[in-house]
Coordinates of C-alpha atoms and ligand atoms in Angstrom, one line a residue:
M1 CA 32.1 20.9 19.3
A2 CA 35.8 20.9 17.6
A3 CA 35.4 17.9 15.9
L4 CA 31.6 19.0 14.5
R5 CA 33.1 22.3 13.6
R6 CA 35.8 20.7 11.3
V7 CA 33.3 18.0 10.1
F8 CA 30.5 21.2 9.0
S9 CA 32.8 23.8 8.0
S10 CA 34.0 22.3 5.3
V11 CA 33.9 19.5 1.8
V12 CA 35.6 16.8 4.3
E13 CA 37.5 14.6 2.3
N14 CA 37.2 11.2 3.2
K15 CA 40.1 9.1 3.4
L16 CA 41.6 5.4 3.0
L17 CA 42.0 3.7 6.4
I18 CA 45.2 1.7 6.4
G19 CA 46.5 0.2 9.5
D20 CA 46.1 3.3 12.2
K21 CA 47.2 5.5 9.2
W22 CA 44.2 7.8 7.5
V23 CA 45.5 8.3 4.0
S24 CA 44.8 10.9 1.2
S25 CA 44.1 8.4 -2.0
S26 CA 45.6 9.5 -4.9
S27 CA 42.5 8.7 -7.3
N28 CA 41.6 10.9 -10.0
K29 CA 37.7 9.3 -9.5
W30 CA 36.6 11.4 -7.0
F31 CA 32.4 10.9 -6.0
D32 CA 31.3 14.1 -4.5
I33 CA 28.8 13.8 -1.0
K34 CA 26.0 15.8 -1.4
N35 CA 23.9 17.4 1.3
P36 CA 20.0 16.7 -0.4
A37 CA 18.3 19.6 1.2
T38 CA 20.5 21.8 -0.9
Q39 CA 22.8 20.1 -3.3
E40 CA 25.9 21.8 -1.5
I41 CA 29.0 19.7 -1.5
V42 CA 29.7 18.0 2.0
G43 CA 31.9 15.1 0.9
R44 CA 34.5 14.1 -1.9
V45 CA 35.4 10.8 -1.8
P46 CA 37.7 8.6 -3.8
Q47 CA 37.6 5.8 -6.0
V48 CA 40.5 3.7 -4.6
T49 CA 43.0 3.1 -6.8
K50 CA 44.2 -1.2 -7.5
G51 CA 47.3 0.0 -5.8
E52 CA 46.5 1.4 -2.5
F53 CA 43.8 -1.7 -2.1
D54 CA 46.3 -3.9 -2.5
V55 CA 48.1 -2.0 0.0
V56 CA 45.1 -2.8 2.7
V57 CA 44.4 -6.2 1.5
A58 CA 48.1 -7.4 2.0
N59 CA 47.7 -5.0 5.9
S60 CA 44.3 -6.3 7.0
K61 CA 46.1 -10.1 6.3
E62 CA 49.6 -8.9 7.8
A63 CA 46.7 -8.0 11.2
Y64 CA 45.5 -11.7 11.0
N65 CA 48.9 -13.8 10.1
V66 CA 51.5 -12.2 12.2
G67 CA 50.6 -15.1 15.1
R68 CA 52.1 -17.3 12.5
V69 CA 56.1 -18.1 13.1
P70 CA 58.1 -19.2 10.3
Q71 CA 60.7 -21.8 11.0
V72 CA 64.3 -19.8 10.9
T73 CA 68.3 -20.0 11.8
K74 CA 69.5 -18.2 14.5
G75 CA 70.1 -14.9 12.9
E76 CA 66.0 -15.4 11.6
F77 CA 65.5 -16.3 14.9
D78 CA 66.2 -13.0 16.4
V79 CA 64.2 -11.3 14.0
V80 CA 60.8 -13.9 14.7
V81 CA 61.4 -12.5 18.7
A82 CA 61.1 -9.2 17.7
N83 CA 58.2 -10.7 15.4
S84 CA 56.3 -12.8 17.6
K85 CA 56.2 -9.5 20.2
E86 CA 54.1 -7.7 17.5
A87 CA 51.9 -11.0 17.2
F88 CA 51.0 -10.4 20.5
K89 CA 49.4 -7.5 19.6
M90 CA 47.7 -8.6 16.4
W91 CA 44.1 -10.1 16.6
R92 CA 43.4 -13.4 16.0
D93 CA 45.2 -14.4 19.2
V94 CA 44.0 -11.0 21.3
P95 CA 42.2 -12.8 24.4
V96 CA 38.4 -12.5 23.9
P97 CA 37.9 -10.7 26.9
S98 CA 40.6 -8.0 26.0
R99 CA 38.2 -7.9 22.3
L100 CA 35.4 -7.4 24.6
R101 CA 36.9 -4.5 26.9
M102 CA 37.6 -2.6 23.6
A103 CA 34.3 -3.2 22.4
R104 CA 33.2 -1.9 25.3
T105 CA 35.3 1.4 25.2
F106 CA 34.1 1.9 21.7
L107 CA 30.8 1.8 23.0
D108 CA 31.6 4.9 25.5
H109 CA 32.7 6.9 22.5
L110 CA 29.5 6.1 20.5
N111 CA 27.7 7.3 22.8
A112 CA 29.7 10.3 23.8
N113 CA 29.2 11.0 20.0
T114 CA 26.1 9.5 19.1
E115 CA 25.2 13.3 18.4
E116 CA 27.5 14.7 15.9
L117 CA 27.1 11.3 14.2
A118 CA 23.2 12.2 13.9
Q119 CA 24.3 16.1 12.5
I120 CA 26.5 13.8 9.9
I121 CA 24.2 11.4 8.8
T122 CA 21.1 14.3 8.4
R123 CA 23.8 15.9 6.7
E124 CA 25.0 13.8 3.9
N125 CA 22.3 11.1 4.1
G126 CA 19.0 13.4 4.4
K127 CA 17.3 12.1 6.8
P128 CA 15.6 13.9 9.7
L129 CA 17.7 14.5 13.1
G130 CA 15.7 12.4 15.2
D131 CA 16.0 9.6 12.6
S132 CA 19.2 10.1 12.6
R133 CA 19.5 9.5 15.9
G134 CA 18.1 5.9 15.6
D135 CA 20.1 5.3 13.2
V136 CA 23.3 4.8 15.4
F137 CA 21.5 3.9 18.5
R138 CA 20.5 0.8 16.3
G139 CA 24.1 -0.1 15.5
I140 CA 24.8 0.8 19.2
E141 CA 22.8 -1.8 20.2
V142 CA 24.5 -4.2 17.6
V143 CA 27.7 -3.6 19.5
E144 CA 26.2 -3.9 22.9
H145 CA 25.2 -7.3 22.4
T146 CA 29.2 -8.1 20.8
L147 CA 29.4 -8.0 24.6
S148 CA 28.1 -11.4 24.8
F149 CA 30.4 -12.9 22.4
G150 CA 32.2 -14.7 25.3
S151 CA 29.7 -17.2 25.2
L152 CA 28.7 -17.7 22.1
L153 CA 32.0 -17.8 20.9
M154 CA 32.4 -21.1 22.8
G155 CA 32.9 -24.2 20.8
E156 CA 31.2 -28.3 21.8
S157 CA 32.6 -31.2 23.3
M158 CA 32.2 -34.3 24.9
E159 CA 35.2 -37.1 26.2
N160 CA 35.2 -40.1 25.8
L161 CA 33.9 -41.3 22.6
G162 CA 36.0 -44.0 22.3
K163 CA 38.8 -45.5 24.7
D164 CA 40.7 -42.8 26.2
L165 CA 39.1 -40.4 23.4
D166 CA 37.4 -37.0 23.6
T167 CA 36.5 -34.8 20.9
Y168 CA 35.8 -30.8 21.0
S169 CA 35.2 -28.0 18.9
Y170 CA 36.6 -24.5 18.5
R171 CA 34.8 -21.7 16.4
H172 CA 37.9 -20.1 14.7
P173 CA 37.6 -16.9 13.0
L174 CA 37.8 -16.6 8.9
G175 CA 40.5 -14.2 8.3
V176 CA 40.3 -11.0 5.9
V177 CA 36.3 -10.2 5.5
S178 CA 34.6 -7.4 3.5
S179 CA 31.8 -5.6 4.3
I180 CA 30.0 -3.4 1.2
L181 CA 27.3 -0.7 2.5
P182 CA 24.1 1.1 1.5
Y183 CA 23.6 4.5 1.7
N184 CA 20.7 4.1 3.8
F185 CA 22.1 3.6 7.8
P186 CA 25.0 5.0 7.4
A187 CA 25.8 4.4 11.2
M188 CA 23.5 1.6 12.0
I189 CA 24.9 -0.8 8.7
A190 CA 28.1 0.1 9.1
L191 CA 28.0 -1.4 13.3
W192 CA 26.4 -4.8 11.8
A193 CA 30.0 -5.3 10.6
M194 CA 31.4 -5.2 14.2
P195 CA 30.6 -8.8 15.1
A196 CA 33.0 -9.8 12.1
V197 CA 35.6 -7.7 14.1
I198 CA 35.1 -9.3 17.7
T199 CA 34.4 -13.1 16.3
G200 CA 38.8 -12.2 15.7
N201 CA 39.0 -11.2 11.6
T202 CA 40.4 -8.3 10.0
L203 CA 37.9 -6.0 8.3
I204 CA 37.7 -4.4 5.1
L205 CA 35.2 -2.0 5.4
K206 CA 33.8 -0.4 2.1
P207 CA 30.5 2.6 2.3
S208 CA 28.3 3.9 0.5
E209 CA 30.3 6.8 -1.8
K210 CA 27.1 8.6 -1.0
V211 CA 27.4 8.7 2.6
A212 CA 31.4 7.6 3.4
T213 CA 31.9 10.5 6.5
T214 CA 29.9 8.9 8.7
S215 CA 31.8 5.5 8.6
Q216 CA 35.8 7.5 8.6
R217 CA 34.2 9.1 12.2
I218 CA 32.7 5.9 12.9
F219 CA 36.1 3.9 13.0
E220 CA 37.9 7.7 14.0
L221 CA 36.5 6.3 17.4
F222 CA 36.9 2.5 16.6
L223 CA 41.1 3.6 17.1
K224 CA 40.6 5.5 20.3
S225 CA 39.1 2.3 21.7
G226 CA 42.2 0.6 21.9
F227 CA 41.7 -1.8 18.5
P228 CA 44.8 -2.5 17.2
S229 CA 46.5 -1.0 14.2
G230 CA 44.6 -2.9 10.9
V231 CA 41.4 -5.0 12.6
V232 CA 39.7 -2.3 10.4
N233 CA 40.4 -0.7 7.2
I234 CA 38.5 1.6 4.9
V235 CA 38.7 1.9 1.0
H236 CA 36.4 3.7 -0.8
G237 CA 35.1 3.4 -4.6
G238 CA 32.3 2.1 -6.2
K239 CA 32.0 -1.1 -8.9
D240 CA 35.8 -1.1 -9.1
T241 CA 36.5 -1.7 -5.7
V242 CA 33.8 -4.4 -5.1
D243 CA 35.5 -6.4 -7.8
Y244 CA 38.7 -5.7 -6.1
I245 CA 36.9 -7.3 -3.0
L246 CA 34.9 -10.0 -5.0
Q247 CA 38.1 -11.0 -6.9
D248 CA 40.8 -11.3 -3.8
P249 CA 42.0 -14.5 -2.8
D250 CA 42.8 -13.4 0.2
I251 CA 39.6 -12.3 1.3
K252 CA 37.1 -14.4 2.8
A253 CA 33.7 -13.6 3.3
V254 CA 31.7 -10.7 2.4
S255 CA 29.1 -9.3 3.2
F256 CA 26.9 -7.4 1.4
V257 CA 23.3 -5.3 2.2
G258 CA 21.6 -3.2 -0.6
S259 CA 19.8 -3.3 -3.8
S260 CA 18.7 -6.7 -5.0
S261 CA 20.7 -6.2 -8.7
V262 CA 24.1 -5.6 -6.7
G263 CA 23.4 -7.7 -4.6
T264 CA 22.9 -10.9 -6.6
Y265 CA 26.4 -10.0 -8.9
I266 CA 27.8 -10.0 -4.8
H267 CA 26.6 -13.0 -4.3
Q268 CA 27.3 -15.0 -7.7
Q269 CA 30.8 -13.7 -8.1
G270 CA 32.1 -13.8 -4.5
S271 CA 30.4 -17.4 -4.9
Y272 CA 32.2 -17.9 -7.8
Y273 CA 36.2 -16.6 -6.4
G274 CA 35.3 -18.7 -3.4
K275 CA 33.8 -16.6 -0.7
R276 CA 31.3 -16.7 2.1
V277 CA 28.5 -14.2 0.8
Q278 CA 25.8 -13.1 2.8
S279 CA 23.3 -10.3 1.1
N280 CA 20.9 -8.6 2.4
M281 CA 18.5 -6.8 -0.7
G282 CA 15.9 -5.0 -1.8
A283 CA 11.9 -5.4 -0.7
K284 CA 8.4 -5.0 -1.2
N285 CA 7.1 -4.9 2.3
H286 CA 3.4 -6.1 2.6
A287 CA 1.3 -4.4 5.5
V288 CA -3.0 -6.4 6.1
I289 CA -4.7 -4.3 8.2
M290 CA -7.6 -6.5 9.2
P291 CA -11.1 -5.1 9.9
D292 CA -10.8 -5.6 13.3
A293 CA -7.8 -4.0 13.8
D294 CA -7.4 -0.6 16.5
K295 CA -7.9 2.2 13.5
E296 CA -6.0 5.0 14.9
D297 CA -3.0 2.2 16.2
A298 CA -2.9 0.7 12.6
I299 CA -3.3 4.4 10.9
N300 CA 0.1 6.2 12.6
A301 CA 1.4 2.7 12.8
V302 CA 1.3 2.3 8.7
V303 CA 1.8 5.8 7.7
S304 CA 4.7 6.1 9.6
S305 CA 6.4 3.3 8.2
V306 CA 5.3 4.4 4.9
Y307 CA 7.1 7.8 5.0
G308 CA 9.5 7.6 7.6
A309 CA 13.0 8.3 5.8
A310 CA 11.2 9.2 3.2
G311 CA 10.4 5.5 2.6
Q312 CA 14.1 4.6 1.8
R313 CA 13.9 2.3 4.6
C314 CA 14.3 -1.3 3.7
M315 CA 12.1 -2.6 6.1
A316 CA 9.1 0.2 4.8
L317 CA 5.7 -1.0 4.6
S318 CA 4.8 0.6 1.2
V319 CA 2.2 -2.0 0.0
I320 CA -1.2 -1.3 2.6
I321 CA -3.6 -4.3 2.4
L322 CA -6.9 -3.2 3.0
V323 CA -9.2 -6.1 3.9
G324 CA -13.1 -5.9 3.8
D325 CA -14.2 -2.6 5.8
T326 CA -10.9 -0.8 6.5
Q327 CA -11.7 0.4 3.1
S328 CA -13.5 3.1 4.5
W329 CA -10.6 4.4 6.9
I330 CA -8.6 5.8 3.2
P331 CA -9.7 9.3 3.5
D332 CA -8.2 8.7 7.4
I333 CA -4.9 7.3 5.5
V334 CA -5.3 10.9 2.9
A335 CA -5.6 13.0 6.0
K336 CA -2.7 12.1 8.2
S337 CA -0.2 11.7 5.3
K338 CA -1.0 15.1 3.7
S339 CA -0.4 15.8 7.6
L340 CA 3.5 15.2 7.9
K341 CA 5.8 17.9 7.6
V342 CA 8.3 17.7 4.2
G343 CA 11.6 19.9 4.8
P344 CA 15.4 19.9 5.8
G345 CA 16.3 16.7 8.2
N346 CA 18.1 19.1 10.5
D347 CA 14.4 21.2 11.2
P348 CA 13.2 19.0 14.3
K349 CA 9.4 20.3 12.9
T350 CA 10.1 17.7 9.7
D351 CA 8.6 14.5 9.0
V352 CA 9.9 13.4 5.5
G353 CA 12.9 14.5 4.5
P354 CA 14.3 14.7 1.1
L355 CA 15.2 11.4 -1.1
N356 CA 19.1 11.4 -1.1
S357 CA 20.2 12.1 -4.7
V358 CA 18.5 14.3 -7.6
E359 CA 18.7 10.7 -9.6
L360 CA 16.6 9.6 -6.9
K361 CA 14.5 11.8 -6.9
Q362 CA 14.0 11.7 -10.6
K363 CA 13.5 7.9 -10.1
V364 CA 10.4 7.7 -7.1
E365 CA 9.1 10.9 -9.7
K366 CA 8.7 8.6 -12.7
Y367 CA 7.4 5.7 -11.0
I368 CA 4.4 8.1 -10.2
E369 CA 4.0 8.8 -13.6
I370 CA 4.3 5.3 -14.4
G371 CA 1.7 4.7 -11.6
V372 CA -0.6 7.4 -13.1
K373 CA -0.3 6.2 -16.6
E374 CA -1.2 2.5 -15.5
G375 CA -4.0 3.1 -14.4
A376 CA -3.7 3.1 -10.6
S377 CA -5.9 6.1 -8.2
L378 CA -3.1 8.8 -7.1
L379 CA -5.0 9.8 -4.2
L380 CA -2.3 12.3 -3.2
D381 CA 0.4 13.4 -5.2
G382 CA 4.1 14.6 -3.4
R383 CA 5.5 15.4 -7.0
G384 CA 6.5 19.6 -7.0
V385 CA 6.5 19.7 -3.2
K386 CA 7.8 23.0 -2.4
V387 CA 10.2 23.6 0.3
P388 CA 10.7 27.2 1.0
G389 CA 14.6 28.2 1.6
Y390 CA 15.4 24.3 0.5
E391 CA 14.2 25.1 -3.3
N392 CA 17.4 22.7 -4.3
G393 CA 16.6 20.1 -2.3
N394 CA 15.6 16.5 -3.6
F395 CA 12.0 16.5 -1.9
V396 CA 9.0 14.7 -2.7
G397 CA 5.8 14.2 -0.5
P398 CA 4.2 11.7 0.9
T399 CA 2.0 10.1 -2.2
I400 CA -0.7 7.4 -2.5
F401 CA -1.7 5.2 -4.7
D402 CA -5.4 3.6 -4.3
N403 CA -6.6 0.2 -6.4
V404 CA -3.1 -0.9 -7.3
N405 CA -2.9 -4.5 -8.8
V406 CA -0.2 -6.9 -8.8
N407 CA 0.2 -6.0 -12.9
H408 CA 1.4 -2.6 -11.6
T409 CA 4.8 -1.8 -12.3
I410 CA 4.7 0.5 -9.0
Y411 CA 3.3 -3.5 -7.1
K412 CA 6.1 -5.0 -8.5
E413 CA 9.6 -2.9 -8.2
E414 CA 10.3 -1.5 -5.2
I415 CA 10.2 2.4 -5.6
F416 CA 12.4 3.4 -2.4
G417 CA 10.2 6.3 -1.9
P418 CA 7.6 7.9 0.2
V419 CA 4.9 6.7 -1.8
M420 CA 1.9 4.2 -0.4
T421 CA 0.3 2.1 -2.6
I422 CA -2.7 0.5 -1.2
V423 CA -4.3 -2.5 -2.3
R424 CA -7.7 -3.8 -1.7
V425 CA -8.9 -7.7 -1.0
N426 CA -11.9 -9.2 1.1
T427 CA -10.4 -11.8 3.1
L428 CA -6.9 -12.5 4.7
D429 CA -6.3 -15.5 2.6
E430 CA -6.5 -13.3 -0.1
A431 CA -4.7 -11.1 1.7
I432 CA -1.4 -14.1 2.4
E433 CA -2.3 -15.5 -0.8
L434 CA -1.2 -12.1 -2.7
A435 CA 1.9 -11.1 -0.4
N436 CA 3.7 -14.3 -1.0
K437 CA 3.7 -14.2 -5.0
N438 CA 5.5 -11.1 -4.3
P439 CA 9.1 -11.3 -4.9
Y440 CA 10.3 -9.8 -1.8
G441 CA 10.0 -11.4 1.7
N442 CA 12.6 -8.8 3.4
G443 CA 9.6 -7.7 6.5
T444 CA 5.7 -7.6 6.7
A445 CA 3.2 -6.8 9.3
I446 CA -0.4 -7.5 10.1
F447 CA -2.4 -5.2 12.2
T448 CA -5.9 -7.4 14.0
Q449 CA -7.1 -8.1 17.3
S450 CA -7.1 -11.7 16.7
G451 CA -4.6 -14.1 18.3
S452 CA -5.7 -16.4 15.5
A453 CA -5.3 -14.3 12.7
A454 CA -2.3 -13.0 13.7
R455 CA -1.1 -16.8 14.2
R456 CA -1.9 -17.8 10.8
Y457 CA -0.7 -14.9 9.5
Q458 CA 2.9 -15.4 11.1
R459 CA 2.6 -19.1 10.4
E460 CA 2.3 -18.7 6.7
I461 CA 3.3 -15.6 5.2
E462 CA 6.9 -15.6 3.5
A463 CA 8.8 -13.2 5.2
G464 CA 12.2 -12.3 7.3
Q465 CA 11.0 -10.2 10.0
V466 CA 7.0 -10.2 11.1
G467 CA 5.3 -7.5 13.0
I468 CA 2.5 -8.5 14.7
N469 CA 0.6 -4.7 15.4
V470 CA 4.1 -3.9 14.9
P471 CA 4.8 -1.5 11.8
I472 CA 9.0 -2.2 11.9
P473 CA 10.1 -5.6 13.1
V474 CA 13.1 -4.5 13.0
P475 CA 15.1 -7.9 15.4
L476 CA 17.5 -6.3 18.3
P477 CA 20.3 -7.9 18.4
M478 CA 20.6 -11.2 20.0
F479 CA 18.3 -12.1 16.8
S480 CA 19.9 -12.0 13.9
F481 CA 18.5 -9.7 11.2
T482 CA 16.6 -12.3 8.5
G483 CA 15.3 -12.4 5.1
S484 CA 13.4 -14.6 2.4
K485 CA 12.9 -15.1 -1.5
G486 CA 14.4 -12.1 -3.5
S487 CA 15.2 -10.0 -0.4
F488 CA 18.1 -12.2 1.1
R489 CA 20.9 -14.9 -0.5
G490 CA 23.1 -16.6 1.5
D491 CA 22.4 -18.8 4.7
L492 CA 23.7 -17.2 7.6
N493 CA 22.2 -14.2 8.7
F494 CA 23.4 -10.7 9.7
Y495 CA 24.5 -9.6 13.5
G496 CA 23.4 -11.9 17.1
K497 CA 24.1 -15.3 16.4
G498 CA 23.6 -15.5 12.7
A499 CA 26.3 -13.0 12.5
V500 CA 28.5 -15.8 14.8
N501 CA 27.7 -18.9 12.5
F502 CA 28.8 -16.1 9.1
Y503 CA 32.3 -15.1 10.4
T504 CA 33.6 -18.2 12.5
Q505 CA 34.7 -21.4 11.3
W506 CA 34.8 -24.9 13.4
K507 CA 37.5 -26.7 13.4
T508 CA 36.9 -30.2 15.6
I509 CA 39.9 -31.6 17.6
T510 CA 39.7 -35.4 18.1
S511 CA 42.4 -36.6 20.7
R512 CA 43.5 -39.6 22.4
W513 CA 45.2 -39.7 25.7
R514 CA 45.8 -43.0 26.7
K515 CA 45.5 -44.4 30.7
D516 CA 47.9 -46.7 30.1
M517 CA 50.4 -45.4 27.8
A518 CA 51.5 -49.0 27.2
E519 CA 48.6 -49.9 25.2
K520 CA 49.3 -49.3 21.3
A521 CA 47.3 -48.8 18.2
Q522 CA 46.4 -51.8 16.2
L523 CA 47.9 -51.6 12.9
S524 CA 44.6 -51.8 10.7
T525 CA 44.1 -50.2 7.0
S526 CA 40.3 -50.2 8.4
F527 CA 38.6 -47.2 8.5
P528 CA 38.7 -46.3 12.3
T529 CA 35.3 -46.6 13.9
M530 CA 35.5 -44.6 17.8
K531 CA 34.9 -48.0 20.0
Ligands
LIG601 P1 23.3 0.0 -3.8 O1 22.9 -1.6 -3.9 O2 23.4 1.0 -4.9 O3 25.2 0.2 -3.4 C1 25.1 -0.6 -2.3 C2 26.7 -0.9 -2.7 O4 26.9 -0.8 -3.6 C3 27.4 0.4 -1.7 O5 28.3 0.2 -1.3 C4 27.6 1.2 -4.1 O6 28.8 1.4 -4.3 C5 28.2 -0.5 -4.4 N1 27.9 -0.4 -6.0 C6 26.7 0.0 -6.3 N2 26.8 -0.1 -7.3 C7 27.1 -1.2 -8.1 C8 27.5 -1.8 -9.3 N3 27.0 -1.8 -10.1 N4 28.3 -3.2 -9.2 C9 29.0 -3.7 -7.3 N5 28.8 -2.6 -6.2 C10 28.2 -1.8 -6.6 O7 22.4 0.0 -2.3 P2 21.7 2.0 -1.3 O8 21.1 2.3 -2.9 O9 22.9 2.2 -1.3 O10 20.8 1.0 -1.4 C11 19.3 0.9 -1.0 C12 19.0 -0.8 -0.9 O11 19.4 -1.3 0.2 C13 17.6 -0.8 -1.4 O12 17.1 -1.3 -2.3 C14 17.1 -1.3 0.4 O13 15.8 -1.9 -0.1 C15 18.4 -2.2 0.4 N6 18.9 -2.3 1.7 C16 18.8 -3.8 2.2 C17 18.7 -4.0 3.4 C18 18.4 -5.1 4.2 O14 18.5 -5.7 4.9 N7 17.8 -6.3 3.3 C19 19.0 -2.5 4.2 C20 19.1 -2.1 3.9 C21 18.9 -1.5 2.1

């Protein structure tokens, strides 16, 4: 409760995490975090200065590198002994089982503090409390999965590949790596970075400046869990900070989640500067409703998916393709959408909370205006919705456009708000062709009772995540979160086995221990063959 009071009684100053110290920035540029339901300023986030950033990188490198011992004189040797003791604590050499035990303690802290974290999320992101709890829980699941990294970090080996010759490969961490986060899942996506740590890397985290307090609280709990100082550092800011990260030669990999324009830039720049980069980006997710679908189940699923988190989920089903007779279900879809309650996230009755900022609200309203101008049929207009007591909130109510076609701007671009766009087609073929032409390919879903339609859809649709009668098929972390076409750049995916691949590099050792040490290598300049 004390922590809750601390977080909720004042404007939270978000600090940099350098080693195990939370440091106030000396920056003269700050971002305000506003409660999306009220516009009250609830937090401040500094634009980290270049000097502060350099200290953080040096610190992360130190934590990774301390295991190295220089060649020394006697005097230096004494220093090296002390240094080696220090190095013992350091991360790369911390045994994997010990790392896993810390992760287990971290899980205990996360579970014990879920409610507080959910409250922080609702306060700075705006989403309803139940949704915020889900945000924390899905992050906790990623940490739970890291407990299985003991097996996933194992290498490969084979003996006797030549005379007295064995080969084995280890997975080694990369060094200092960085995660750049979006605003829409303040806890879950911050915790997507945990595989970086458990695989032995040190991490520089850059939270979204819009929701940084959630990361601050999560990594306070992290430090309480026994992880050594310097394993995770936090820097704040906007593009300047991202550019420091991209250009720093000591940072070996960048994991980004956010919009397509920023993700494309980060992938290009990061690759140019020689880093491993993964970018999960924007989306336009299609749901196909077949005439044989269970009507109530399908309508409940798509309506929940379109309007959950006020449409601010990268897996929201924003395009609903109604096949054949299902077009007669439109009045029921409109009625269900209308029945949702718009309100502040801390009201347990709220279904649709505010958008995260005034700018996002204006952007969504602009898209609605464009949809009308371009001739789509506006069946439900969420503009101008009034929430008593929250007149300054960034609310847009459920909105539905019918008769949307592929040339409409509201079809082509990601709106990231509570706006459903309905496209009518006659066959599954048409639905697949249409969805596959869309440049995005994050998630999709089909609703049907036909195994053969479902199987065809799953094989032919070009999207990273496919749901069959499942509206938001975000995979559990024993699988990876993927993406296709314009929704993903890179080749190694987030969490699960993909993350172990992303955050480690192979080292392959070939050794010869002669059975008969009297045998010698032949003098030969020919390329060796394993005989
Ligand atoms: P965003 O791209 O605006 O911001 C993401 C991060 O990039 C933030 O940390 C921000 O500080 C930084 N940033 C912003 N502008 C920048 C610039 N010009 N140069 C460099 N860095 C910059 O994204 P957002 O608004 O926070 O998040 C919403 C977007 O994220 C949506 O497009 C959504 O689809 C996407 N998203 C995708 C996934 C996925 O897994 N595919 C998951 C969640 C969100």
